[in-house]
JSON list of C-alpha atoms in Angstrom, two decimals:
[
{"chain": "A", "resi": 403, "resn": "MET", "atom": "CA", "xyz": [-1.43, 14.43, 18.54]},
{"chain": "A", "resi": 404, "resn": "SER", "atom": "CA", "xyz": [1.09, 12.49, 16.47]},
{"chain": "A", "resi": 405, "resn": "TYR", "atom": "CA", "xyz": [0.33, 11.74, 12.84]},
{"chain": "A", "resi": 406, "resn": "ALA", "atom": "CA", "xyz": [1.63, 8.88, 10.72]},
{"chain": "A", "resi": 407, "resn": "ILE", "atom": "CA", "xyz": [1.25, 10.86, 7.50]},
{"chain": "A", "resi": 408, "resn": "GLU", "atom": "CA", "xyz": [1.05, 14.62, 6.96]},
{"chain": "A", "resi": 409, "resn": "THR", "atom": "CA", "xyz": [0.90, 16.37, 3.61]},
{"chain": "A", "resi": 410, "resn": "ASN", "atom": "CA", "xyz": [0.83, 20.09, 2.92]},
{"chain": "A", "resi": 411, "resn": "GLY", "atom": "CA", "xyz": [0.07, 21.44, -0.54]},
{"chain": "A", "resi": 412, "resn": "LEU", "atom": "CA", "xyz": [1.44, 18.32, -2.22]},
{"chain": "A", "resi": 413, "resn": "THR", "atom": "CA", "xyz": [1.45, 18.77, -5.99]},
{"chain": "A", "resi": 414, "resn": "LYS", "atom": "CA", "xyz": [2.88, 16.77, -8.86]},
{"chain": "A", "resi": 415, "resn": "GLU", "atom": "CA", "xyz": [3.09, 17.91, -12.47]},
{"chain": "A", "resi": 416, "resn": "PHE", "atom": "CA", "xyz": [4.32, 15.88, -15.42]},
{"chain": "A", "resi": 417, "resn": "ILE", "atom": "CA", "xyz": [5.47, 17.41, -18.68]},
{"chain": "A", "resi": 418, "resn": "VAL", "atom": "CA", "xyz": [4.81, 15.22, -21.72]},
{"chain": "A", "resi": 419, "resn": "TYR", "atom": "CA", "xyz": [5.46, 16.58, -25.20]},
{"chain": "A", "resi": 420, "resn": "ARG", "atom": "CA", "xyz": [5.68, 20.10, -23.75]},
{"chain": "A", "resi": 421, "resn": "LYS", "atom": "CA", "xyz": [2.22, 19.76, -22.22]},
{"chain": "A", "resi": 422, "resn": "THR", "atom": "CA", "xyz": [1.89, 20.01, -18.44]},
{"chain": "A", "resi": 423, "resn": "THR", "atom": "CA", "xyz": [-0.40, 17.51, -16.73]},
{"chain": "A", "resi": 424, "resn": "VAL", "atom": "CA", "xyz": [-1.28, 17.95, -13.06]},
{"chain": "A", "resi": 425, "resn": "ALA", "atom": "CA", "xyz": [-1.44, 14.47, -11.49]},
{"chain": "A", "resi": 426, "resn": "ILE", "atom": "CA", "xyz": [-2.17, 15.66, -7.94]},
{"chain": "A", "resi": 427, "resn": "ASN", "atom": "CA", "xyz": [-2.92, 19.19, -6.88]},
{"chain": "A", "resi": 428, "resn": "ASP", "atom": "CA", "xyz": [-2.61, 20.81, -3.43]},
{"chain": "A", "resi": 429, "resn": "VAL", "atom": "CA", "xyz": [-3.22, 17.62, -1.42]},
{"chain": "A", "resi": 430, "resn": "ASN", "atom": "CA", "xyz": [-3.52, 18.21, 2.33]},
{"chain": "A", "resi": 431, "resn": "LEU", "atom": "CA", "xyz": [-3.96, 15.19, 4.62]},
{"chain": "A", "resi": 432, "resn": "LEU", "atom": "CA", "xyz": [-3.54, 14.32, 8.30]},
{"chain": "A", "resi": 433, "resn": "ILE", "atom": "CA", "xyz": [-3.62, 10.59, 9.05]},
{"chain": "A", "resi": 434, "resn": "LYS", "atom": "CA", "xyz": [-3.39, 9.31, 12.60]},
{"chain": "A", "resi": 435, "resn": "GLU", "atom": "CA", "xyz": [-1.09, 6.54, 13.74]},
{"chain": "A", "resi": 436, "resn": "GLY", "atom": "CA", "xyz": [-2.74, 3.12, 13.62]},
{"chain": "A", "resi": 437, "resn": "GLU", "atom": "CA", "xyz": [-5.44, 4.28, 11.23]},
{"chain": "A", "resi": 438, "resn": "LEU", "atom": "CA", "xyz": [-6.79, 2.39, 8.24]},
{"chain": "A", "resi": 439, "resn": "PHE", "atom": "CA", "xyz": [-6.98, 5.19, 5.70]},
{"chain": "A", "resi": 440, "resn": "GLY", "atom": "CA", "xyz": [-8.29, 4.88, 2.17]},
{"chain": "A", "resi": 441, "resn": "ILE", "atom": "CA", "xyz": [-8.01, 7.12, -0.82]},
{"chain": "A", "resi": 442, "resn": "ILE", "atom": "CA", "xyz": [-10.73, 6.39, -3.34]},
{"chain": "A", "resi": 443, "resn": "GLY", "atom": "CA", "xyz": [-11.14, 7.57, -6.89]},
{"chain": "A", "resi": 444, "resn": "ALA", "atom": "CA", "xyz": [-11.58, 6.47, -10.46]},
{"chain": "A", "resi": 445, "resn": "ASN", "atom": "CA", "xyz": [-8.67, 5.18, -12.54]},
{"chain": "A", "resi": 446, "resn": "GLY", "atom": "CA", "xyz": [-6.33, 8.06, -13.35]},
{"chain": "A", "resi": 447, "resn": "ALA", "atom": "CA", "xyz": [-7.50, 10.19, -10.42]},
{"chain": "A", "resi": 448, "resn": "GLY", "atom": "CA", "xyz": [-4.00, 10.44, -8.91]},
{"chain": "A", "resi": 449, "resn": "LYS", "atom": "CA", "xyz": [-4.05, 7.69, -6.29]},
{"chain": "A", "resi": 450, "resn": "THR", "atom": "CA", "xyz": [-0.91, 5.85, -7.41]},
{"chain": "A", "resi": 451, "resn": "THR", "atom": "CA", "xyz": [1.03, 9.07, -7.94]},
{"chain": "A", "resi": 452, "resn": "LEU", "atom": "CA", "xyz": [0.28, 10.12, -4.36]},
{"chain": "A", "resi": 453, "resn": "ILE", "atom": "CA", "xyz": [1.47, 6.77, -2.99]},
{"chain": "A", "resi": 454, "resn": "LYS", "atom": "CA", "xyz": [4.68, 6.92, -5.03]},
{"chain": "A", "resi": 455, "resn": "ILE", "atom": "CA", "xyz": [5.47, 10.38, -3.67]},
{"chain": "A", "resi": 456, "resn": "LEU", "atom": "CA", "xyz": [4.85, 9.30, -0.06]},
{"chain": "A", "resi": 457, "resn": "CYS", "atom": "CA", "xyz": [7.12, 6.27, -0.62]},
{"chain": "A", "resi": 458, "resn": "CYS", "atom": "CA", "xyz": [9.91, 8.50, -2.04]},
{"chain": "A", "resi": 459, "resn": "LEU", "atom": "CA", "xyz": [9.69, 6.88, -5.47]},
{"chain": "A", "resi": 460, "resn": "ILE", "atom": "CA", "xyz": [9.02, 10.16, -7.26]},
{"chain": "A", "resi": 461, "resn": "LEU", "atom": "CA", "xyz": [9.50, 13.76, -6.17]},
{"chain": "A", "resi": 462, "resn": "PRO", "atom": "CA", "xyz": [6.67, 16.26, -5.77]},
{"chain": "A", "resi": 463, "resn": "THR", "atom": "CA", "xyz": [6.68, 19.42, -7.84]},
{"chain": "A", "resi": 464, "resn": "LYS", "atom": "CA", "xyz": [5.53, 21.48, -4.87]},
{"chain": "A", "resi": 465, "resn": "GLY", "atom": "CA", "xyz": [4.52, 20.96, -1.27]},
{"chain": "A", "resi": 466, "resn": "THR", "atom": "CA", "xyz": [5.81, 18.86, 1.61]},
{"chain": "A", "resi": 467, "resn": "ALA", "atom": "CA", "xyz": [5.00, 15.59, 3.36]},
{"chain": "A", "resi": 468, "resn": "CYS", "atom": "CA", "xyz": [6.11, 13.65, 6.42]},
{"chain": "A", "resi": 469, "resn": "VAL", "atom": "CA", "xyz": [5.79, 9.92, 6.99]},
{"chain": "A", "resi": 470, "resn": "HIS", "atom": "CA", "xyz": [6.22, 8.70, 10.57]},
{"chain": "A", "resi": 471, "resn": "GLY", "atom": "CA", "xyz": [7.74, 12.09, 11.37]},
{"chain": "A", "resi": 472, "resn": "TYR", "atom": "CA", "xyz": [10.30, 12.01, 8.54]},
{"chain": "A", "resi": 473, "resn": "ASP", "atom": "CA", "xyz": [10.30, 14.54, 5.72]},
{"chain": "A", "resi": 474, "resn": "ILE", "atom": "CA", "xyz": [10.09, 12.80, 2.34]},
{"chain": "A", "resi": 475, "resn": "LEU", "atom": "CA", "xyz": [12.58, 15.25, 0.81]},
{"chain": "A", "resi": 476, "resn": "GLN", "atom": "CA", "xyz": [15.07, 15.60, 3.66]},
{"chain": "A", "resi": 477, "resn": "ASN", "atom": "CA", "xyz": [14.92, 12.10, 5.18]},
{"chain": "A", "resi": 478, "resn": "GLU", "atom": "CA", "xyz": [14.39, 9.71, 2.29]},
{"chain": "A", "resi": 479, "resn": "GLU", "atom": "CA", "xyz": [16.35, 6.80, 3.80]},
{"chain": "A", "resi": 480, "resn": "GLN", "atom": "CA", "xyz": [14.52, 7.07, 7.14]},
{"chain": "A", "resi": 481, "resn": "VAL", "atom": "CA", "xyz": [11.17, 7.13, 5.34]},
{"chain": "A", "resi": 482, "resn": "LYS", "atom": "CA", "xyz": [12.01, 4.04, 3.31]},
{"chain": "A", "resi": 483, "resn": "SER", "atom": "CA", "xyz": [13.22, 2.19, 6.42]},
{"chain": "A", "resi": 484, "resn": "CYS", "atom": "CA", "xyz": [9.90, 2.60, 8.23]},
{"chain": "A", "resi": 485, "resn": "ILE", "atom": "CA", "xyz": [7.43, 1.87, 5.41]},
{"chain": "A", "resi": 486, "resn": "GLY", "atom": "CA", "xyz": [6.23, -1.08, 3.41]},
{"chain": "A", "resi": 487, "resn": "LEU", "atom": "CA", "xyz": [4.69, -1.00, -0.08]},
{"chain": "A", "resi": 488, "resn": "VAL", "atom": "CA", "xyz": [2.34, -3.49, -1.72]},
{"chain": "A", "resi": 489, "resn": "SER", "atom": "CA", "xyz": [2.00, -2.53, -5.37]},
{"chain": "A", "resi": 490, "resn": "GLY", "atom": "CA", "xyz": [0.63, -5.72, -6.86]},
{"chain": "A", "resi": 491, "resn": "GLU", "atom": "CA", "xyz": [3.64, -5.94, -9.15]},
{"chain": "A", "resi": 492, "resn": "GLU", "atom": "CA", "xyz": [4.31, -9.66, -9.60]},
{"chain": "A", "resi": 493, "resn": "ARG", "atom": "CA", "xyz": [7.42, -9.01, -11.72]},
{"chain": "A", "resi": 494, "resn": "SER", "atom": "CA", "xyz": [9.33, -8.09, -8.57]},
{"chain": "A", "resi": 495, "resn": "PHE", "atom": "CA", "xyz": [9.23, -11.75, -7.54]},
{"chain": "A", "resi": 496, "resn": "TYR", "atom": "CA", "xyz": [11.44, -14.46, -9.01]},
{"chain": "A", "resi": 497, "resn": "TRP", "atom": "CA", "xyz": [9.07, -16.98, -10.54]},
{"chain": "A", "resi": 498, "resn": "ARG", "atom": "CA", "xyz": [11.42, -19.99, -10.35]},
{"chain": "A", "resi": 499, "resn": "LEU", "atom": "CA", "xyz": [12.22, -19.46, -6.67]},
{"chain": "A", "resi": 500, "resn": "THR", "atom": "CA", "xyz": [9.90, -20.64, -3.93]},
{"chain": "A", "resi": 501, "resn": "GLY", "atom": "CA", "xyz": [7.85, -18.27, -1.85]},
{"chain": "A", "resi": 502, "resn": "ARG", "atom": "CA", "xyz": [10.24, -18.71, 1.06]},
{"chain": "A", "resi": 503, "resn": "GLN", "atom": "CA", "xyz": [13.33, -18.20, -1.11]},
{"chain": "A", "resi": 504, "resn": "ASN", "atom": "CA", "xyz": [11.86, -14.99, -2.50]},
{"chain": "A", "resi": 505, "resn": "LEU", "atom": "CA", "xyz": [11.26, -13.66, 1.00]},
{"chain": "A", "resi": 506, "resn": "GLN", "atom": "CA", "xyz": [14.80, -14.64, 2.05]},
{"chain": "A", "resi": 507, "resn": "PHE", "atom": "CA", "xyz": [16.19, -12.72, -0.91]},
{"chain": "A", "resi": 508, "resn": "PHE", "atom": "CA", "xyz": [14.18, -9.59, -0.14]},
{"chain": "A", "resi": 509, "resn": "ALA", "atom": "CA", "xyz": [15.12, -9.81, 3.54]},
{"chain": "A", "resi": 510, "resn": "SER", "atom": "CA", "xyz": [18.78, -9.73, 2.50]},
{"chain": "A", "resi": 511, "resn": "LEU", "atom": "CA", "xyz": [18.13, -6.46, 0.66]},
{"chain": "A", "resi": 512, "resn": "TYR", "atom": "CA", "xyz": [16.98, -5.00, 3.98]},
{"chain": "A", "resi": 513, "resn": "ASN", "atom": "CA", "xyz": [20.27, -6.22, 5.53]},
{"chain": "A", "resi": 514, "resn": "ILE", "atom": "CA", "xyz": [18.34, -8.50, 7.87]},
{"chain": "A", "resi": 515, "resn": "SER", "atom": "CA", "xyz": [20.59, -11.23, 9.25]},
{"chain": "A", "resi": 516, "resn": "ALA", "atom": "CA", "xyz": [19.90, -14.80, 8.15]},
{"chain": "A", "resi": 517, "resn": "SER", "atom": "CA", "xyz": [18.78, -15.88, 11.63]},
{"chain": "A", "resi": 518, "resn": "LYS", "atom": "CA", "xyz": [16.45, -12.90, 12.08]},
{"chain": "A", "resi": 519, "resn": "ALA", "atom": "CA", "xyz": [15.13, -13.31, 8.54]},
{"chain": "A", "resi": 520, "resn": "LYS", "atom": "CA", "xyz": [14.32, -16.96, 9.18]},
{"chain": "A", "resi": 521, "resn": "GLU", "atom": "CA", "xyz": [12.38, -16.03, 12.31]},
{"chain": "A", "resi": 522, "resn": "ARG", "atom": "CA", "xyz": [10.60, -13.09, 10.67]},
{"chain": "A", "resi": 523, "resn": "ILE", "atom": "CA", "xyz": [9.64, -15.09, 7.57]},
{"chain": "A", "resi": 524, "resn": "LYS", "atom": "CA", "xyz": [8.22, -17.92, 9.67]},
{"chain": "A", "resi": 525, "resn": "TYR", "atom": "CA", "xyz": [6.17, -15.39, 11.62]},
{"chain": "A", "resi": 526, "resn": "LEU", "atom": "CA", "xyz": [4.81, -13.77, 8.45]},
{"chain": "A", "resi": 527, "resn": "LEU", "atom": "CA", "xyz": [4.02, -17.08, 6.77]},
{"chain": "A", "resi": 528, "resn": "ASP", "atom": "CA", "xyz": [1.98, -18.05, 9.83]},
{"chain": "A", "resi": 529, "resn": "LEU", "atom": "CA", "xyz": [0.35, -14.63, 10.07]},
{"chain": "A", "resi": 530, "resn": "LEU", "atom": "CA", "xyz": [-0.75, -14.66, 6.44]},
{"chain": "A", "resi": 531, "resn": "GLU", "atom": "CA", "xyz": [-1.59, -18.37, 6.47]},
{"chain": "A", "resi": 532, "resn": "ILE", "atom": "CA", "xyz": [0.70, -19.26, 3.56]},
{"chain": "A", "resi": 533, "resn": "ARG", "atom": "CA", "xyz": [0.62, -23.02, 3.94]},
{"chain": "A", "resi": 534, "resn": "GLU", "atom": "CA", "xyz": [3.00, -24.11, 1.17]},
{"chain": "A", "resi": 535, "resn": "PRO", "atom": "CA", "xyz": [5.90, -21.65, 1.21]},
{"chain": "A", "resi": 536, "resn": "ASP", "atom": "CA", "xyz": [8.28, -24.02, -0.56]},
{"chain": "A", "resi": 537, "resn": "ARG", "atom": "CA", "xyz": [6.38, -24.19, -3.84]},
{"chain": "A", "resi": 538, "resn": "ARG", "atom": "CA", "xyz": [7.71, -22.22, -6.80]},
{"chain": "A", "resi": 539, "resn": "TYR", "atom": "CA", "xyz": [6.22, -18.76, -7.02]},
{"chain": "A", "resi": 540, "resn": "GLN", "atom": "CA", "xyz": [4.84, -19.42, -10.52]},
{"chain": "A", "resi": 541, "resn": "GLU", "atom": "CA", "xyz": [2.67, -22.23, -9.12]},
{"chain": "A", "resi": 542, "resn": "TYR", "atom": "CA", "xyz": [0.77, -20.07, -6.63]},
{"chain": "A", "resi": 543, "resn": "SER", "atom": "CA", "xyz": [-2.75, -18.77, -7.10]},
{"chain": "A", "resi": 544, "resn": "THR", "atom": "CA", "xyz": [-3.29, -15.02, -7.49]},
{"chain": "A", "resi": 545, "resn": "GLY", "atom": "CA", "xyz": [-4.52, -14.85, -3.90]},
{"chain": "A", "resi": 546, "resn": "ILE", "atom": "CA", "xyz": [-1.37, -16.45, -2.48]},
{"chain": "A", "resi": 547, "resn": "LYS", "atom": "CA", "xyz": [0.79, -14.19, -4.64]},
{"chain": "A", "resi": 548, "resn": "GLN", "atom": "CA", "xyz": [-0.98, -11.19, -3.10]},
{"chain": "A", "resi": 549, "resn": "ARG", "atom": "CA", "xyz": [-0.35, -12.56, 0.40]},
{"chain": "A", "resi": 550, "resn": "LEU", "atom": "CA", "xyz": [3.33, -13.02, -0.47]},
{"chain": "A", "resi": 551, "resn": "ALA", "atom": "CA", "xyz": [3.43, -9.41, -1.66]},
{"chain": "A", "resi": 552, "resn": "ILE", "atom": "CA", "xyz": [2.03, -8.36, 1.72]},
{"chain": "A", "resi": 553, "resn": "ALA", "atom": "CA", "xyz": [4.56, -10.58, 3.51]},
{"chain": "A", "resi": 554, "resn": "LYS", "atom": "CA", "xyz": [7.37, -8.99, 1.50]},
{"chain": "A", "resi": 555, "resn": "SER", "atom": "CA", "xyz": [6.18, -5.51, 2.51]},
{"chain": "A", "resi": 556, "resn": "LEU", "atom": "CA", "xyz": [6.21, -6.49, 6.20]},
{"chain": "A", "resi": 557, "resn": "LEU", "atom": "CA", "xyz": [9.73, -7.95, 6.31]},
{"chain": "A", "resi": 558, "resn": "ASN", "atom": "CA", "xyz": [11.25, -4.78, 7.76]},
{"chain": "A", "resi": 559, "resn": "ASP", "atom": "CA", "xyz": [8.48, -4.47, 10.40]},
{"chain": "A", "resi": 560, "resn": "PRO", "atom": "CA", "xyz": [7.16, -1.17, 8.98]},
{"chain": "A", "resi": 561, "resn": "LYS", "atom": "CA", "xyz": [5.26, 1.47, 10.90]},
{"chain": "A", "resi": 562, "resn": "VAL", "atom": "CA", "xyz": [3.28, 2.53, 7.83]},
{"chain": "A", "resi": 563, "resn": "LEU", "atom": "CA", "xyz": [2.07, 0.21, 5.06]},
{"chain": "A", "resi": 564, "resn": "PHE", "atom": "CA", "xyz": [1.02, 1.51, 1.63]},
{"chain": "A", "resi": 565, "resn": "ILE", "atom": "CA", "xyz": [-1.18, -0.72, -0.53]},
{"chain": "A", "resi": 566, "resn": "ASP", "atom": "CA", "xyz": [-2.12, 0.20, -4.09]},
{"chain": "A", "resi": 567, "resn": "GLU", "atom": "CA", "xyz": [-5.36, -1.60, -5.05]},
{"chain": "A", "resi": 568, "resn": "PRO", "atom": "CA", "xyz": [-5.34, -4.32, -2.36]},
{"chain": "A", "resi": 569, "resn": "THR", "atom": "CA", "xyz": [-7.52, -6.83, -4.22]},
{"chain": "A", "resi": 570, "resn": "LYS", "atom": "CA", "xyz": [-6.94, -6.04, -7.88]},
{"chain": "A", "resi": 571, "resn": "SER", "atom": "CA", "xyz": [-7.56, -9.11, -10.12]},
{"chain": "A", "resi": 572, "resn": "LEU", "atom": "CA", "xyz": [-8.74, -11.27, -7.21]},
{"chain": "A", "resi": 573, "resn": "ASP", "atom": "CA", "xyz": [-12.00, -13.21, -7.27]},
{"chain": "A", "resi": 574, "resn": "PRO", "atom": "CA", "xyz": [-14.65, -11.98, -4.76]},
{"chain": "A", "resi": 575, "resn": "GLU", "atom": "CA", "xyz": [-14.05, -14.70, -2.16]},
{"chain": "A", "resi": 576, "resn": "THR", "atom": "CA", "xyz": [-10.26, -14.33, -2.19]},
{"chain": "A", "resi": 577, "resn": "ALA", "atom": "CA", "xyz": [-10.60, -10.54, -2.19]},
{"chain": "A", "resi": 578, "resn": "GLN", "atom": "CA", "xyz": [-12.67, -10.60, 0.97]},
{"chain": "A", "resi": 579, "resn": "ARG", "atom": "CA", "xyz": [-10.15, -12.87, 2.71]},
{"chain": "A", "resi": 580, "resn": "VAL", "atom": "CA", "xyz": [-7.30, -10.49, 1.79]},
{"chain": "A", "resi": 581, "resn": "ARG", "atom": "CA", "xyz": [-9.30, -7.52, 3.10]},
{"chain": "A", "resi": 582, "resn": "ALA", "atom": "CA", "xyz": [-9.92, -9.36, 6.37]},
{"chain": "A", "resi": 583, "resn": "PHE", "atom": "CA", "xyz": [-6.16, -10.03, 6.70]},
{"chain": "A", "resi": 584, "resn": "ILE", "atom": "CA", "xyz": [-5.35, -6.38, 6.15]},
{"chain": "A", "resi": 585, "resn": "LYS", "atom": "CA", "xyz": [-7.96, -5.12, 8.59]},
{"chain": "A", "resi": 586, "resn": "ASN", "atom": "CA", "xyz": [-7.78, -7.65, 11.39]},
{"chain": "A", "resi": 587, "resn": "LYS", "atom": "CA", "xyz": [-4.23, -8.98, 11.35]},
{"chain": "A", "resi": 588, "resn": "ILE", "atom": "CA", "xyz": [-2.19, -6.10, 9.97]},
{"chain": "A", "resi": 589, "resn": "ALA", "atom": "CA", "xyz": [-3.95, -2.93, 11.07]},
{"chain": "A", "resi": 590, "resn": "ARG", "atom": "CA", "xyz": [-5.64, -4.08, 14.27]},
{"chain": "A", "resi": 591, "resn": "GLN", "atom": "CA", "xyz": [-3.36, -6.87, 15.53]},
{"chain": "A", "resi": 592, "resn": "GLN", "atom": "CA", "xyz": [-0.06, -5.33, 14.43]},
{"chain": "A", "resi": 593, "resn": "ASN", "atom": "CA", "xyz": [-1.16, -1.71, 14.98]},
{"chain": "A", "resi": 594, "resn": "ILE", "atom": "CA", "xyz": [0.34, -0.69, 11.63]},
{"chain": "A", "resi": 595, "resn": "THR", "atom": "CA", "xyz": [-0.94, 2.44, 9.91]},
{"chain": "A", "resi": 596, "resn": "VAL", "atom": "CA", "xyz": [-2.37, 1.35, 6.55]},
{"chain": "A", "resi": 597, "resn": "PHE", "atom": "CA", "xyz": [-2.78, 3.75, 3.62]},
{"chain": "A", "resi": 598, "resn": "PHE", "atom": "CA", "xyz": [-4.55, 2.09, 0.72]},
{"chain": "A", "resi": 599, "resn": "ALA", "atom": "CA", "xyz": [-5.81, 3.24, -2.69]},
{"chain": "A", "resi": 600, "resn": "THR", "atom": "CA", "xyz": [-8.87, 1.76, -4.33]},
{"chain": "A", "resi": 601, "resn": "HIS", "atom": "CA", "xyz": [-11.66, 2.43, -6.78]},
{"chain": "A", "resi": 602, "resn": "ASN", "atom": "CA", "xyz": [-13.80, -0.27, -5.16]},
{"chain": "A", "resi": 603, "resn": "LEU", "atom": "CA", "xyz": [-16.62, 1.12, -3.01]},
{"chain": "A", "resi": 604, "resn": "GLU", "atom": "CA", "xyz": [-17.18, -2.16, -1.15]},
{"chain": "A", "resi": 605, "resn": "GLU", "atom": "CA", "xyz": [-13.49, -2.35, -0.32]},
{"chain": "A", "resi": 606, "resn": "ALA", "atom": "CA", "xyz": [-13.39, 1.24, 0.92]},
{"chain": "A", "resi": 607, "resn": "GLU", "atom": "CA", "xyz": [-16.44, 0.74, 3.13]},
{"chain": "A", "resi": 608, "resn": "TYR", "atom": "CA", "xyz": [-15.10, -2.48, 4.67]},
{"chain": "A", "resi": 609, "resn": "LEU", "atom": "CA", "xyz": [-11.52, -1.35, 5.30]},
{"chain": "A", "resi": 610, "resn": "ALA", "atom": "CA", "xyz": [-11.34, 2.36, 5.96]},
{"chain": "A", "resi": 611, "resn": "ASP", "atom": "CA", "xyz": [-11.66, 4.24, 9.23]},
{"chain": "A", "resi": 612, "resn": "HIS", "atom": "CA", "xyz": [-11.50, 7.43, 7.16]},
{"chain": "A", "resi": 613, "resn": "LEU", "atom": "CA", "xyz": [-11.47, 8.16, 3.44]},
{"chain": "A", "resi": 614, "resn": "ALA", "atom": "CA", "xyz": [-10.42, 10.86, 1.05]},
{"chain": "A", "resi": 615, "resn": "LEU", "atom": "CA", "xyz": [-12.16, 11.14, -2.30]},
{"chain": "A", "resi": 616, "resn": "ILE", "atom": "CA", "xyz": [-9.75, 12.21, -5.04]},
{"chain": "A", "resi": 617, "resn": "ASP", "atom": "CA", "xyz": [-10.88, 13.38, -8.46]},
{"chain": "A", "resi": 618, "resn": "LYS", "atom": "CA", "xyz": [-8.59, 14.71, -11.19]},
{"chain": "A", "resi": 619, "resn": "GLY", "atom": "CA", "xyz": [-5.79, 15.02, -8.67]},
{"chain": "A", "resi": 620, "resn": "GLU", "atom": "CA", "xyz": [-7.71, 17.02, -6.09]},
{"chain": "A", "resi": 621, "resn": "ILE", "atom": "CA", "xyz": [-9.12, 15.92, -2.73]},
{"chain": "A", "resi": 622, "resn": "LYS", "atom": "CA", "xyz": [-12.84, 16.62, -2.95]},
{"chain": "A", "resi": 623, "resn": "VAL", "atom": "CA", "xyz": [-13.96, 15.45, 0.48]},
{"chain": "A", "resi": 624, "resn": "PHE", "atom": "CA", "xyz": [-12.44, 13.82, 3.55]},
{"chain": "A", "resi": 625, "resn": "GLY", "atom": "CA", "xyz": [-14.15, 11.91, 6.35]},
{"chain": "A", "resi": 626, "resn": "THR", "atom": "CA", "xyz": [-15.95, 8.69, 7.24]},
{"chain": "A", "resi": 627, "resn": "MET", "atom": "CA", "xyz": [-17.57, 6.50, 4.60]},
{"chain": "A", "resi": 628, "resn": "GLU", "atom": "CA", "xyz": [-20.94, 8.01, 5.51]},
{"chain": "A", "resi": 629, "resn": "GLU", "atom": "CA", "xyz": [-19.59, 11.53, 5.04]},
{"chain": "A", "resi": 630, "resn": "VAL", "atom": "CA", "xyz": [-17.77, 10.74, 1.82]},
{"chain": "A", "resi": 631, "resn": "GLY", "atom": "CA", "xyz": [-20.28, 8.33, 0.31]},
{"chain": "A", "resi": 632, "resn": "LYS", "atom": "CA", "xyz": [-22.79, 10.83, -0.99]},
{"chain": "A", "resi": 633, "resn": "ASN", "atom": "CA", "xyz": [-20.07, 12.48, -3.11]},
{"chain": "A", "resi": 634, "resn": "ILE", "atom": "CA", "xyz": [-18.55, 9.33, -4.56]},
{"chain": "A", "resi": 635, "resn": "LEU", "atom": "CA", "xyz": [-21.08, 8.40, -7.22]},
{"chain": "A", "resi": 636, "resn": "THR", "atom": "CA", "xyz": [-21.13, 11.96, -8.56]},
{"chain": "A", "resi": 637, "resn": "CYS", "atom": "CA", "xyz": [-17.35, 11.97, -9.10]},
{"chain": "A", "resi": 638, "resn": "PHE", "atom": "CA", "xyz": [-17.27, 8.45, -10.54]},
{"chain": "A", "resi": 639, "resn": "SER", "atom": "CA", "xyz": [-20.09, 9.12, -12.97]},
{"chain": "A", "resi": 640, "resn": "ALA", "atom": "CA", "xyz": [-18.39, 12.31, -14.14]},
{"chain": "A", "resi": 641, "resn": "SER", "atom": "CA", "xyz": [-15.03, 10.57, -14.74]}
]
């Protein structure tokens, strides 16, 4: 069986003022291709650190990981070429440019030709139902900004998509629409492996095929929502 993501003993330690803090500790995961996989935990549990390591943004202290068959330490460029990342960081967009102009700029960073970028951007705007792509970014609602962040992450046609807190700061109605896009149009229709981090139980239940519960940097339980659910409230209440 081929796996989209494999980790073995993944550990990350930070040293701050001579004190060592373990952000993630001995994380072992096997995530199938085409799966919607969620990692759930309270704020500070290690979710974002794990995503950053898998996206080659920071190095692990110990352990190994492969994304789409590429080792994150030995094949950094190949990993980055086959993934997308939605971090919810609005500052990466240029507020005075339009949504379309922003996507054109980011496509150029991927060395996508102008003609292919035009075609790809049109496809993504239609897919994500962004109806007014020529408005300035600063004029968009939070929900449309999140859709543009997803569109940006899909420009290079990734095999694996990482999403850190998919619906952070969104109102309930917009949040549910974004979740439906991720589940139905990205994961199911596009057959993209989606790895998302959340502390929202409703979100985890709706989106995930399988979940891992992380607490203080350690994976406590792995499985379906039913299998993981009985352990979640205990960890959250203790955090």
